[in-house]
Amino acid sequence: MTELVESYRQMSDYEKVATIDMGGTLLSRPQDSPSTHARLNVALGLAEQEEMDLYVEFQAGNGEINDHSEHARKQTELLRGLEDADIETYANTVQEILQDTELMPAAQRFTDELDEMGYTTVAVSSAPPAVTMPYADELELDGVYRWKDYNFTDSGLFDRVWVNPEAQNGKHEVVEGLQDQDTDVAHFGNGDNDKGAVKAADAGKRQWWMANPDKAVDWALKEAEKL
C-alpha cells in the first residue's frame, strides 16, 4: 500500500529514490482540461479570471511559482469564506477530476522497471493527495509526498491551502533534502515545476510524455539506469 509521506526525512533509509511527477507524466487528462488547482479553486468559488490572475502574480520567469507558501497564503485569503468553499464541493470536484483521469500508457511498465532497478518510487505532485493517491496505489508506488493540500475545518468549511515548508520554493528542495541524507535521486516530470528538480537530481529527465508515452518511458528508463 502506498504511504503518505509527510517529510523527506521519512525516506532516510532509502539508498535510491525516483521522485516522479503525476499529471502529464504518469497520468493523463483531456488536453483542454485546467490544472488540478485551477479546477479546484474555481469549483470552490474563485472566478476563472481571478484564478488566472493569482497564478500570474506568483509566476516566475521559468513558469514555476516563485514562492509556493506565499502563493498559498494569497489563495487561502481569496477562498476563505466563499459560499461554495466547503468539503462537499471539494470532494465532489476531486471525484470529477478522478473520473477524467487515466493512467498514461506505459506508466505501469515505467514504475515496475524502476522497482526492478532498486528504486523507491515516490510521487511528488502539486495536486493534493486526494487526487494522486488512488493512482499511486494502482501503480503500487512506495509513497506520495504531501507537498500541497486543501485543509477544512471540523465543520467542513475551507480553512487553508497548505504547503509543506520543506518545499516552499519548489520540488527541488525535496530532491536536495534526500541528497543531504546520502540518497541518490532521479526525478522525472513534464511541468515547469519539474525543471529545478531535474536539474538538482543525480539523474532525471523533463520531457513531454503524452505524444509518445512508450518512447518517453524508454528515454526515462535509460536515464534511470545511470544510478
Short mmCIF file of C-alpha atoms in Angstrom, two decimals, residues 4-5 17 23 31 57 73 106 109 112 122 133 161 176 179 184 188 193 196 198 211 215:
data_model
loop_
_atom_site.label_atom_id
_atom_site.label_comp_id
_atom_site.label_asym_id
_atom_site.label_seq_id
_atom_site.Cartn_x
_atom_site.Cartn_y
_atom_site.Cartn_z
CA LEU A 4 1.60 9.19 2.55
CA VAL A 5 4.97 10.84 3.12
CA VAL A 17 14.73 7.18 -4.84
CA GLY A 23 -0.18 14.78 -14.06
CA GLN A 31 -5.66 18.41 -23.20
CA GLU A 57 1.04 37.19 -9.78
CA ARG A 73 -1.40 32.35 1.57
CA ALA A 106 3.33 2.55 -20.22
CA ARG A 109 5.86 -0.53 -17.14
CA ASP A 112 7.63 -1.62 -12.44
CA VAL A 122 7.64 8.44 -4.70
CA MET A 133 -3.20 8.65 -4.04
CA VAL A 161 -4.22 25.77 1.31
CA GLU A 176 18.10 18.22 -2.25
CA GLN A 179 20.55 14.03 -1.27
CA ASP A 184 20.73 9.08 -4.85
CA PHE A 188 11.05 12.65 -13.83
CA ASN A 193 7.74 22.90 -11.58
CA GLY A 196 14.54 22.66 -10.83
CA VAL A 198 15.55 17.55 -12.66
CA ALA A 211 2.77 12.44 -27.65
CA LYS A 215 9.24 6.38 -26.21
#
